[in-house]
Amino acid sequence: MSQYLIDLTHPLIEGMPQYPGQKKARFRCLEVEPDGVRMTNVSCCTHIGTHVDAPAHFISDGMTMFDMPLDRWAGPALVVDVKPGPDGAIGPEAFVAALDGSRPSLAGVLVRSGHSKRWGRADYYGATAPFLDPAAATVLSKAELSFVGMDFPSPDPVGARHQPSHLILLGAGLGLIENLTNLDQLDHDVVWFCAAPLIIGEGDGAPCRAFAMESASR
């Protein structure tokens, strides 16, 4: 049986969608003609595109990217399909059912809402973008996981002043992966997943290259 990789990452490019209020990312490119070399100078927030949040993003004494070994971002992950409410809220029910104790040891959960199909549209970062209800975040925080990934902007409502689900998840020491894409291409409910983040800046988070491994008789 062969194995293959599925890329779950949005590219970092000029004009890409960004969280409201972020300074605009800049990608200044030199070219072989006339500069003699092709090279890109990048200026952007660490929390842009498909990226990870370390606990230090919200927790004053939380782990930074420098504290977290790479294996905290990889391993068997359960794909959980969810249906957000009209306001975008995702309740705990799907996670309670999925994490019923009968699963093999898991490193993480990937929350699949289908919202990544809106990437590049105005409503991707809209008022009804999916988010995790604090009750859902609490269930995940108690599931003995290393990470939680999602195909939407944030575990909290976009632009919210208070961030309870961030605090619950990061406070439990979990790593978060936001703005995943292509989760609809995953055929199995448990996949081997990896988000390989940069070690950069103050270690609060970083863009990453996220991917999953599937098995198939191809």
GROMACS .gro file of N, CA and C in nm, residues 36-194:
model
  477
   36GLY      N    1   2.041   4.005  -1.070
   36GLY     CA    2   2.145   3.903  -1.064
   36GLY      C    3   2.109   3.784  -0.978
   37VAL      N    4   1.997   3.792  -0.905
   37VAL     CA    5   1.957   3.683  -0.817
   37VAL      C    6   1.807   3.693  -0.792
   38ARG      N    7   1.742   3.580  -0.777
   38ARG     CA    8   1.600   3.581  -0.738
   38ARG      C    9   1.594   3.557  -0.587
   39MET      N   10   1.535   3.654  -0.515
   39MET     CA   11   1.531   3.649  -0.370
   39MET      C   12   1.416   3.737  -0.323
   40THR      N   13   1.349   3.695  -0.215
   40THR     CA   14   1.233   3.769  -0.165
   40THR      C   15   1.258   3.818  -0.024
   41ASN      N   16   1.240   3.947  -0.003
   41ASN     CA   17   1.243   4.004   0.131
   41ASN      C   18   1.101   4.006   0.186
   42VAL      N   19   1.082   3.949   0.305
   42VAL     CA   20   0.949   3.930   0.363
   42VAL      C   21   0.934   4.015   0.487
   43SER      N   22   0.821   4.086   0.496
   43SER     CA   23   0.785   4.161   0.616
   43SER      C   24   0.641   4.128   0.650
   44CYS      N   25   0.620   4.057   0.761
   44CYS     CA   26   0.484   4.017   0.795
   44CYS      C   27   0.475   3.980   0.942
   45CYS      N   28   0.353   3.971   0.990
   45CYS     CA   29   0.322   3.923   1.124
   45CYS      C   30   0.353   3.773   1.132
   46THR      N   31   0.388   3.725   1.250
   46THR     CA   32   0.412   3.581   1.265
   46THR      C   33   0.283   3.500   1.256
   47HIS      N   34   0.169   3.565   1.277
   47HIS     CA   35   0.039   3.495   1.274
   47HIS      C   36  -0.033   3.528   1.144
   48ILE      N   37   0.017   3.470   1.036
   48ILE     CA   38  -0.035   3.500   0.903
   48ILE      C   39  -0.048   3.370   0.825
   49GLY      N   40  -0.150   3.362   0.741
   49GLY     CA   41  -0.170   3.243   0.661
   49GLY      C   42  -0.187   3.120   0.749
   50THR      N   43  -0.146   3.005   0.698
   50THR     CA   44  -0.146   2.883   0.779
   50THR      C   45  -0.032   2.894   0.878
   51HIS      N   46  -0.065   2.902   1.006
   51HIS     CA   47   0.037   2.929   1.106
   51HIS      C   48   0.003   2.860   1.238
   52VAL      N   49   0.100   2.859   1.328
   52VAL     CA   50   0.080   2.800   1.459
   52VAL      C   51   0.081   2.908   1.566
   53ASP      N   52   0.009   2.879   1.674
   53ASP     CA   53   0.014   2.959   1.796
   53ASP      C   54   0.080   2.875   1.904
   54ALA      N   55   0.185   2.926   1.966
   54ALA     CA   56   0.241   2.865   2.085
   54ALA      C   57   0.165   2.918   2.207
   55PRO      N   58   0.167   2.847   2.320
   55PRO     CA   59   0.099   2.899   2.439
   55PRO      C   60   0.139   3.042   2.475
   56ALA      N   61   0.265   3.080   2.449
   56ALA     CA   62   0.311   3.215   2.484
   56ALA      C   63   0.238   3.324   2.408
   57HIS      N   64   0.163   3.288   2.305
   57HIS     CA   65   0.086   3.388   2.230
   57HIS      C   66  -0.015   3.459   2.321
   58PHE      N   67  -0.071   3.388   2.418
   58PHE     CA   68  -0.169   3.447   2.509
   58PHE      C   69  -0.135   3.428   2.657
   59ILE      N   70  -0.046   3.335   2.688
   59ILE     CA   71  -0.014   3.302   2.827
   59ILE      C   72   0.122   3.359   2.862
   60SER      N   73   0.128   3.446   2.963
   60SER     CA   74   0.250   3.521   2.991
   60SER      C   75   0.369   3.431   3.021
   61ASP      N   76   0.347   3.320   3.089
   61ASP     CA   77   0.457   3.229   3.119
   61ASP      C   78   0.445   3.100   3.038
   62GLY      N   79   0.371   3.106   2.927
   62GLY     CA   80   0.349   2.988   2.845
   62GLY      C   81   0.471   2.953   2.761
   63MET      N   82   0.473   2.831   2.711
   63MET     CA   83   0.583   2.784   2.628
   63MET      C   84   0.591   2.865   2.498
   64THR      N   85   0.712   2.893   2.456
   64THR     CA   86   0.736   2.957   2.327
   64THR      C   87   0.771   2.850   2.224
   65MET      N   88   0.785   2.892   2.099
   65MET     CA   89   0.827   2.799   1.994
   65MET      C   90   0.962   2.737   2.027
   66PHE      N   91   1.046   2.811   2.099
   66PHE     CA   92   1.179   2.762   2.134
   66PHE      C   93   1.172   2.654   2.242
   67ASP      N   94   1.062   2.652   2.318
   67ASP     CA   95   1.045   2.552   2.424
   67ASP      C   96   0.981   2.423   2.375
   68MET      N   97   0.914   2.429   2.260
   68MET     CA   98   0.832   2.317   2.214
   68MET      C   99   0.908   2.231   2.115
   69PRO      N  100   0.934   2.104   2.147
   69PRO     CA  101   1.002   2.017   2.051
   69PRO      C  102   0.917   1.996   1.927
   70LEU      N  103   0.983   1.965   1.818
   70LEU     CA  104   0.913   1.952   1.690
   70LEU      C  105   0.806   1.844   1.694
   71ASP      N  106   0.826   1.740   1.776
   71ASP     CA  107   0.727   1.633   1.779
   71ASP      C  108   0.596   1.675   1.845
   72ARG      N  109   0.593   1.793   1.907
   72ARG     CA  110   0.466   1.845   1.959
   72ARG      C  111   0.372   1.887   1.847
   73TRP      N  112   0.424   1.898   1.725
   73TRP     CA  113   0.344   1.944   1.611
   73TRP      C  114   0.317   1.832   1.511
   74ALA      N  115   0.338   1.708   1.551
   74ALA     CA  116   0.323   1.598   1.457
   74ALA      C  117   0.268   1.474   1.526
   75GLY      N  118   0.200   1.389   1.447
   75GLY     CA  119   0.152   1.264   1.499
   75GLY      C  120   0.013   1.231   1.448
   76PRO      N  121  -0.046   1.122   1.498
   76PRO     CA  122  -0.180   1.083   1.454
   76PRO      C  123  -0.283   1.188   1.494
   77ALA      N  124  -0.365   1.227   1.398
   77ALA     CA  125  -0.465   1.331   1.423
   77ALA      C  126  -0.602   1.282   1.379
   78LEU      N  127  -0.700   1.307   1.462
   78LEU     CA  128  -0.839   1.271   1.432
   78LEU      C  129  -0.906   1.386   1.358
   79VAL      N  130  -0.964   1.359   1.243
   79VAL     CA  131  -1.037   1.460   1.166
   79VAL      C  132  -1.183   1.459   1.213
   80VAL      N  133  -1.228   1.573   1.263
   80VAL     CA  134  -1.364   1.584   1.316
   80VAL      C  135  -1.443   1.682   1.230
   81ASP      N  136  -1.550   1.634   1.169
   81ASP     CA  137  -1.639   1.720   1.090
   81ASP      C  138  -1.734   1.794   1.183
   82VAL      N  139  -1.749   1.924   1.159
   82VAL     CA  140  -1.836   2.006   1.243
   82VAL      C  141  -1.928   2.089   1.154
   83LYS      N  142  -2.039   2.130   1.213
   83LYS     CA  143  -2.133   2.218   1.145
   83LYS      C  144  -2.154   2.342   1.232
   84PRO      N  145  -2.089   2.453   1.198
   84PRO     CA  146  -2.104   2.574   1.279
   84PRO      C  147  -2.248   2.624   1.280
   85GLY      N  148  -2.286   2.690   1.389
   85GLY     CA  149  -2.417   2.752   1.398
   85GLY      C  150  -2.425   2.877   1.313
   86PRO      N  151  -2.542   2.942   1.309
   86PRO     CA  152  -2.559   3.063   1.228
   86PRO      C  153  -2.460   3.174   1.261
   87ASP      N  154  -2.416   3.179   1.387
   87ASP     CA  155  -2.319   3.281   1.428
   87ASP      C  156  -2.176   3.233   1.415
   88GLY      N  157  -2.157   3.110   1.367
   88GLY     CA  158  -2.024   3.053   1.350
   88GLY      C  159  -1.979   2.963   1.464
   89ALA      N  160  -2.055   2.960   1.572
   89ALA     CA  161  -2.013   2.884   1.690
   89ALA      C  162  -2.014   2.733   1.663
   90ILE      N  163  -1.910   2.667   1.711
   90ILE     CA  164  -1.899   2.521   1.704
   90ILE      C  165  -1.908   2.469   1.847
   91GLY      N  166  -2.011   2.393   1.875
   91GLY     CA  167  -2.032   2.341   2.009
   91GLY      C  168  -1.950   2.218   2.038
   92PRO      N  169  -1.962   2.163   2.159
   92PRO     CA  170  -1.879   2.050   2.201
   92PRO      C  171  -1.925   1.915   2.153
   93GLU      N  172  -2.048   1.905   2.100
   93GLU     CA  173  -2.108   1.775   2.075
   93GLU      C  174  -2.025   1.684   1.985
   94ALA      N  175  -1.976   1.739   1.873
   94ALA     CA  176  -1.898   1.656   1.779
   94ALA      C  177  -1.771   1.603   1.843
   95PHE      N  178  -1.711   1.681   1.931
   95PHE     CA  179  -1.586   1.640   1.995
   95PHE      C  180  -1.612   1.537   2.105
   96VAL      N  181  -1.720   1.555   2.178
   96VAL     CA  182  -1.756   1.456   2.280
   96VAL      C  183  -1.778   1.320   2.215
   97ALA      N  184  -1.850   1.320   2.102
   97ALA     CA  185  -1.879   1.195   2.032
   97ALA      C  186  -1.752   1.133   1.973
   98ALA      N  187  -1.665   1.218   1.916
   98ALA     CA  188  -1.546   1.166   1.848
   98ALA      C  189  -1.440   1.117   1.947
   99LEU      N  190  -1.429   1.185   2.060
   99LEU     CA  191  -1.327   1.151   2.159
   99LEU      C  192  -1.391   1.069   2.271
  100ASP      N  193  -1.450   0.956   2.233
  100ASP     CA  194  -1.527   0.877   2.329
  100ASP      C  195  -1.445   0.773   2.402
  101GLY      N  196  -1.315   0.775   2.384
  101GLY     CA  197  -1.229   0.682   2.455
  101GLY      C  198  -1.196   0.556   2.378
  102SER      N  199  -1.263   0.534   2.267
  102SER     CA  200  -1.238   0.413   2.189
  102SER      C  201  -1.131   0.432   2.083
  103ARG      N  202  -1.081   0.554   2.069
  103ARG     CA  203  -0.980   0.584   1.968
  103ARG      C  204  -0.842   0.542   2.015
  104PRO      N  205  -0.753   0.508   1.921
  104PRO     CA  206  -0.614   0.485   1.958
  104PRO      C  207  -0.551   0.617   2.003
  105SER      N  208  -0.432   0.608   2.057
  105SER     CA  209  -0.364   0.727   2.106
  105SER      C  210  -0.353   0.832   1.996
  106LEU      N  211  -0.392   0.954   2.028
  106LEU     CA  212  -0.392   1.064   1.931
  106LEU      C  213  -0.296   1.173   1.976
  107ALA      N  214  -0.233   1.238   1.879
  107ALA     CA  215  -0.153   1.356   1.908
  107ALA      C  216  -0.236   1.483   1.895
  108GLY      N  217  -0.336   1.479   1.806
  108GLY     CA  218  -0.413   1.601   1.783
  108GLY      C  219  -0.547   1.577   1.720
  109VAL      N  220  -0.619   1.687   1.704
  109VAL     CA  221  -0.750   1.689   1.637
  109VAL      C  222  -0.745   1.795   1.528
  110LEU      N  223  -0.800   1.762   1.411
  110LEU     CA  224  -0.816   1.857   1.301
  110LEU      C  225  -0.964   1.884   1.284
  111VAL      N  226  -1.003   2.010   1.300
  111VAL     CA  227  -1.144   2.049   1.294
  111VAL      C  228  -1.176   2.089   1.150
  112ARG      N  229  -1.265   2.013   1.087
  112ARG     CA  230  -1.299   2.034   0.946
  112ARG      C  231  -1.439   2.094   0.934
  113SER      N  232  -1.444   2.222   0.898
  113SER     CA  233  -1.572   2.292   0.883
  113SER      C  234  -1.607   2.321   0.737
  114GLY      N  235  -1.507   2.315   0.648
  114GLY     CA  236  -1.527   2.354   0.508
  114GLY      C  237  -1.507   2.502   0.482
  115HIS      N  238  -1.475   2.578   0.588
  115HIS     CA  239  -1.464   2.724   0.573
  115HIS      C  240  -1.346   2.764   0.485
  116SER      N  241  -1.247   2.679   0.471
  116SER     CA  242  -1.129   2.717   0.391
  116SER      C  243  -1.164   2.744   0.246
  117LYS      N  244  -1.278   2.695   0.199
  117LYS     CA  245  -1.321   2.723   0.062
  117LYS      C  246  -1.350   2.872   0.042
  118ARG      N  247  -1.367   2.945   0.151
  118ARG     CA  248  -1.392   3.090   0.142
  118ARG      C  249  -1.263   3.173   0.144
  119TRP      N  250  -1.150   3.108   0.151
  119TRP     CA  251  -1.022   3.180   0.151
  119TRP      C  252  -1.014   3.273   0.031
  120GLY      N  253  -0.981   3.398   0.056
  120GLY     CA  254  -0.975   3.497  -0.050
  120GLY      C  255  -1.103   3.575  -0.068
  121ARG      N  256  -1.211   3.533  -0.001
  121ARG     CA  257  -1.338   3.605  -0.006
  121ARG      C  258  -1.352   3.693   0.117
  122ALA      N  259  -1.435   3.795   0.106
  122ALA     CA  260  -1.452   3.889   0.217
  122ALA      C  261  -1.506   3.821   0.341
  123ASP      N  262  -1.587   3.715   0.324
  123ASP     CA  263  -1.648   3.652   0.440
  123ASP      C  264  -1.558   3.550   0.508
  124TYR      N  265  -1.436   3.528   0.457
  124TYR     CA  266  -1.347   3.435   0.527
  124TYR      C  267  -1.319   3.487   0.667
  125TYR      N  268  -1.288   3.614   0.677
  125TYR     CA  269  -1.266   3.678   0.807
  125TYR      C  270  -1.391   3.755   0.851
  126GLY      N  271  -1.507   3.706   0.814
  126GLY     CA  272  -1.632   3.774   0.844
  126GLY      C  273  -1.684   3.746   0.984
  127ALA      N  274  -1.796   3.812   1.015
  127ALA     CA  275  -1.855   3.804   1.149
  127ALA      C  276  -1.908   3.666   1.182
  128THR      N  277  -1.938   3.584   1.080
  128THR     CA  278  -1.992   3.450   1.105
  128THR      C  279  -1.890   3.340   1.073
  129ALA      N  280  -1.762   3.376   1.067
  129ALA     CA  281  -1.659   3.274   1.049
  129ALA      C  282  -1.663   3.176   1.166
  130PRO      N  283  -1.637   3.048   1.142
  130PRO     CA  284  -1.644   2.950   1.251
  130PRO      C  285  -1.548   2.982   1.365
  131PHE      N  286  -1.587   2.939   1.484
  131PHE     CA  287  -1.501   2.948   1.601
  131PHE      C  288  -1.545   2.842   1.700
  132LEU      N  289  -1.461   2.813   1.797
  132LEU     CA  290  -1.491   2.711   1.897
  132LEU      C  291  -1.559   2.774   2.018
  133ASP      N  292  -1.679   2.727   2.048
  133ASP     CA  293  -1.743   2.766   2.173
  133ASP      C  294  -1.650   2.725   2.288
  134PRO      N  295  -1.643   2.805   2.396
  134PRO     CA  296  -1.556   2.767   2.507
  134PRO      C  297  -1.580   2.627   2.561
  135ALA      N  298  -1.705   2.580   2.552
  135ALA     CA  299  -1.733   2.442   2.597
  135ALA      C  300  -1.662   2.341   2.507
  136ALA      N  301  -1.656   2.370   2.377
  136ALA     CA  302  -1.584   2.282   2.285
  136ALA      C  303  -1.434   2.287   2.314
  137ALA      N  304  -1.382   2.407   2.337
  137ALA     CA  305  -1.241   2.421   2.370
  137ALA      C  306  -1.206   2.346   2.498
  138THR      N  307  -1.297   2.347   2.593
  138THR     CA  308  -1.274   2.275   2.719
  138THR      C  309  -1.264   2.125   2.697
  139VAL      N  310  -1.354   2.071   2.614
  139VAL     CA  311  -1.348   1.928   2.583
  139VAL      C  312  -1.213   1.893   2.521
  140LEU      N  313  -1.169   1.972   2.425
  140LEU     CA  314  -1.041   1.946   2.358
  140LEU      C  315  -0.924   1.961   2.455
  141SER      N  316  -0.933   2.058   2.545
  141SER     CA  317  -0.823   2.082   2.638
  141SER      C  318  -0.802   1.967   2.735
  142LYS      N  319  -0.906   1.886   2.756
  142LYS     CA  320  -0.899   1.775   2.851
  142LYS      C  321  -0.873   1.641   2.784
  143ALA      N  322  -0.848   1.642   2.653
  143ALA     CA  323  -0.838   1.518   2.577
  143ALA      C  324  -0.695   1.465   2.565
  144GLU      N  325  -0.601   1.524   2.638
  144GLU     CA  326  -0.461   1.478   2.637
  144GLU      C  327  -0.402   1.482   2.496
  145LEU      N  328  -0.419   1.596   2.430
  145LEU     CA  329  -0.367   1.618   2.296
  145LEU      C  330  -0.244   1.707   2.300
  146SER      N  331  -0.169   1.708   2.191
  146SER     CA  332  -0.058   1.802   2.175
  146SER      C  333  -0.098   1.925   2.095
  147PHE      N  334  -0.192   1.906   2.000
  147PHE     CA  335  -0.228   2.018   1.912
  147PHE      C  336  -0.372   2.006   1.866
  148VAL      N  337  -0.427   2.120   1.824
  148VAL     CA  338  -0.558   2.128   1.760
  148VAL      C  339  -0.541   2.214   1.636
  149GLY      N  340  -0.582   2.162   1.520
  149GLY     CA  341  -0.577   2.237   1.396
  149GLY      C  342  -0.717   2.266   1.346
  150MET      N  343  -0.732   2.372   1.266
  150MET     CA  344  -0.865   2.413   1.219
  150MET      C  345  -0.854   2.478   1.082
  151ASP      N  346  -0.961   2.464   1.003
  151ASP     CA  347  -0.963   2.523   0.868
  151ASP      C  348  -1.037   2.656   0.867
  152PHE      N  349  -1.021   2.732   0.972
  152PHE     CA  350  -1.082   2.865   0.985
  152PHE      C  351  -0.986   2.954   1.062
  153PRO      N  352  -1.016   3.084   1.076
  153PRO     CA  353  -0.916   3.179   1.123
  153PRO      C  354  -0.869   3.162   1.267
  154SER      N  355  -0.960   3.121   1.357
  154SER     CA  356  -0.928   3.134   1.499
  154SER      C  357  -1.023   3.050   1.583
  155PRO      N  358  -0.980   3.004   1.700
  155PRO     CA  359  -1.074   2.938   1.790
  155PRO      C  360  -1.172   3.034   1.854
  156ASP      N  361  -1.150   3.164   1.840
  156ASP     CA  362  -1.242   3.266   1.892
  156ASP      C  363  -1.299   3.347   1.776
  157PRO      N  364  -1.411   3.415   1.798
  157PRO     CA  365  -1.470   3.495   1.690
  157PRO      C  366  -1.371   3.598   1.634
  158VAL      N  367  -1.374   3.616   1.505
  158VAL     CA  368  -1.285   3.713   1.441
  158VAL      C  369  -1.310   3.852   1.498
  159GLY      N  370  -1.204   3.917   1.543
  159GLY     CA  371  -1.214   4.052   1.595
  159GLY      C  372  -1.264   4.063   1.737
  160ALA      N  373  -1.287   3.950   1.804
  160ALA     CA  374  -1.340   3.955   1.941
  160ALA      C  375  -1.240   4.017   2.036
  161ARG      N  376  -1.291   4.095   2.131
  161ARG     CA  377  -1.203   4.157   2.230
  161ARG      C  378  -1.152   4.052   2.329
  162HIS      N  379  -1.239   3.961   2.367
  162HIS     CA  380  -1.202   3.855   2.460
  162HIS      C  381  -1.179   3.725   2.384
  163GLN      N  382  -1.084   3.646   2.427
  163GLN     CA  383  -1.041   3.527   2.355
  163GLN      C  384  -1.045   3.404   2.447
  164PRO      N  385  -1.161   3.365   2.496
  164PRO     CA  386  -1.166   3.256   2.595
  164PRO      C  387  -1.117   3.122   2.544
  165SER      N  388  -1.147   3.089   2.418
  165SER     CA  389  -1.105   2.958   2.368
  165SER      C  390  -0.954   2.951   2.347
  166HIS      N  391  -0.893   3.061   2.302
  166HIS     CA  392  -0.747   3.067   2.299
  166HIS      C  393  -0.691   3.039   2.439
  167LEU      N  394  -0.745   3.107   2.539
  167LEU     CA  395  -0.692   3.094   2.674
  167LEU      C  396  -0.709   2.953   2.727
  168ILE      N  397  -0.822   2.890   2.698
  168ILE     CA  398  -0.845   2.753   2.745
  168ILE      C  399  -0.746   2.656   2.680
  169LEU      N  400  -0.733   2.663   2.549
  169LEU     CA  401  -0.648   2.568   2.477
  169LEU      C  402  -0.499   2.594   2.502
  170LEU      N  403  -0.457   2.718   2.487
  170LEU     CA  404  -0.316   2.749   2.509
  170LEU      C  405  -0.279   2.735   2.656
  171GLY      N  406  -0.375   2.766   2.744
  171GLY     CA  407  -0.352   2.750   2.887
  171GLY      C  408  -0.331   2.605   2.927
  172ALA      N  409  -0.385   2.513   2.847
  172ALA     CA  410  -0.365   2.370   2.871
  172ALA      C  411  -0.236   2.318   2.806
  173GLY      N  412  -0.161   2.408   2.743
  173GLY     CA  413  -0.034   2.370   2.683
  173GLY      C  414  -0.043   2.318   2.542
  174LEU      N  415  -0.161   2.329   2.480
  174LEU     CA  416  -0.175   2.282   2.342
  174LEU      C  417  -0.116   2.381   2.244
  175GLY      N  418  -0.069   2.331   2.131
  175GLY     CA  419  -0.035   2.415   2.018
  175GLY      C  420  -0.155   2.425   1.926
  176LEU      N  421  -0.173   2.540   1.862
  176LEU     CA  422  -0.285   2.560   1.770
  176LEU      C  423  -0.232   2.580   1.629
  177ILE      N  424  -0.303   2.524   1.532
  177ILE     CA  425  -0.273   2.547   1.390
  177ILE      C  426  -0.397   2.607   1.327
  178GLU      N  427  -0.385   2.728   1.274
  178GLU     CA  428  -0.500   2.802   1.220
  178GLU      C  429  -0.487   2.818   1.069
  179ASN      N  430  -0.601   2.833   1.003
  179ASN     CA  431  -0.606   2.855   0.858
  179ASN      C  432  -0.552   2.736   0.778
  180LEU      N  433  -0.587   2.616   0.820
  180LEU     CA  434  -0.555   2.500   0.737
  180LEU      C  435  -0.644   2.500   0.613
  181THR      N  436  -0.602   2.430   0.510
  181THR     CA  437  -0.683   2.415   0.390
  181THR      C  438  -0.673   2.270   0.341
  182ASN      N  439  -0.759   2.235   0.247
  182ASN     CA  440  -0.760   2.102   0.184
  182ASN      C  441  -0.795   1.988   0.278
  183LEU      N  442  -0.856   2.017   0.392
  183LEU     CA  443  -0.897   1.907   0.479
  183LEU      C  444  -1.002   1.819   0.412
  184ASP      N  445  -1.072   1.874   0.312
  184ASP     CA  446  -1.170   1.794   0.239
  184ASP      C  447  -1.104   1.684   0.155
  185GLN      N  448  -0.973   1.692   0.136
  185GLN     CA  449  -0.902   1.591   0.059
  185GLN      C  450  -0.857   1.472   0.144
  186LEU      N  451  -0.883   1.478   0.274
  186LEU     CA  452  -0.846   1.368   0.363
  186LEU      C  453  -0.956   1.263   0.361
  187ASP      N  454  -0.920   1.140   0.328
  187ASP     CA  455  -1.018   1.033   0.313
  187ASP      C  456  -1.040   0.953   0.440
  188HIS      N  457  -0.944   0.956   0.531
  188HIS     CA  458  -0.953   0.876   0.653
  188HIS      C  459  -0.981   0.966   0.773
  189ASP      N  460  -1.042   0.909   0.876
  189ASP     CA  461  -1.073   0.992   0.992
  189ASP      C  462  -0.954   1.008   1.086
  190VAL      N  463  -0.851   0.925   1.070
  190VAL     CA  464  -0.726   0.944   1.142
  190VAL      C  465  -0.613   0.947   1.040
  191VAL      N  466  -0.534   1.053   1.041
  191VAL     CA  467  -0.422   1.070   0.949
  191VAL      C  468  -0.297   1.106   1.028
  192TRP      N  469  -0.182   1.082   0.967
  192TRP     CA  470  -0.058   1.132   1.026
  192TRP      C  471  -0.041   1.275   0.978
  193PHE      N  472  -0.027   1.368   1.073
  193PHE     CA  473  -0.026   1.512   1.044
  193PHE      C  474   0.103   1.573   1.095
  194CYS      N  475   0.148   1.676   1.025
  194CYS     CA  476   0.263   1.754   1.072
  194CYS      C  477   0.244   1.900   1.034
   0.00000   0.00000   0.00000
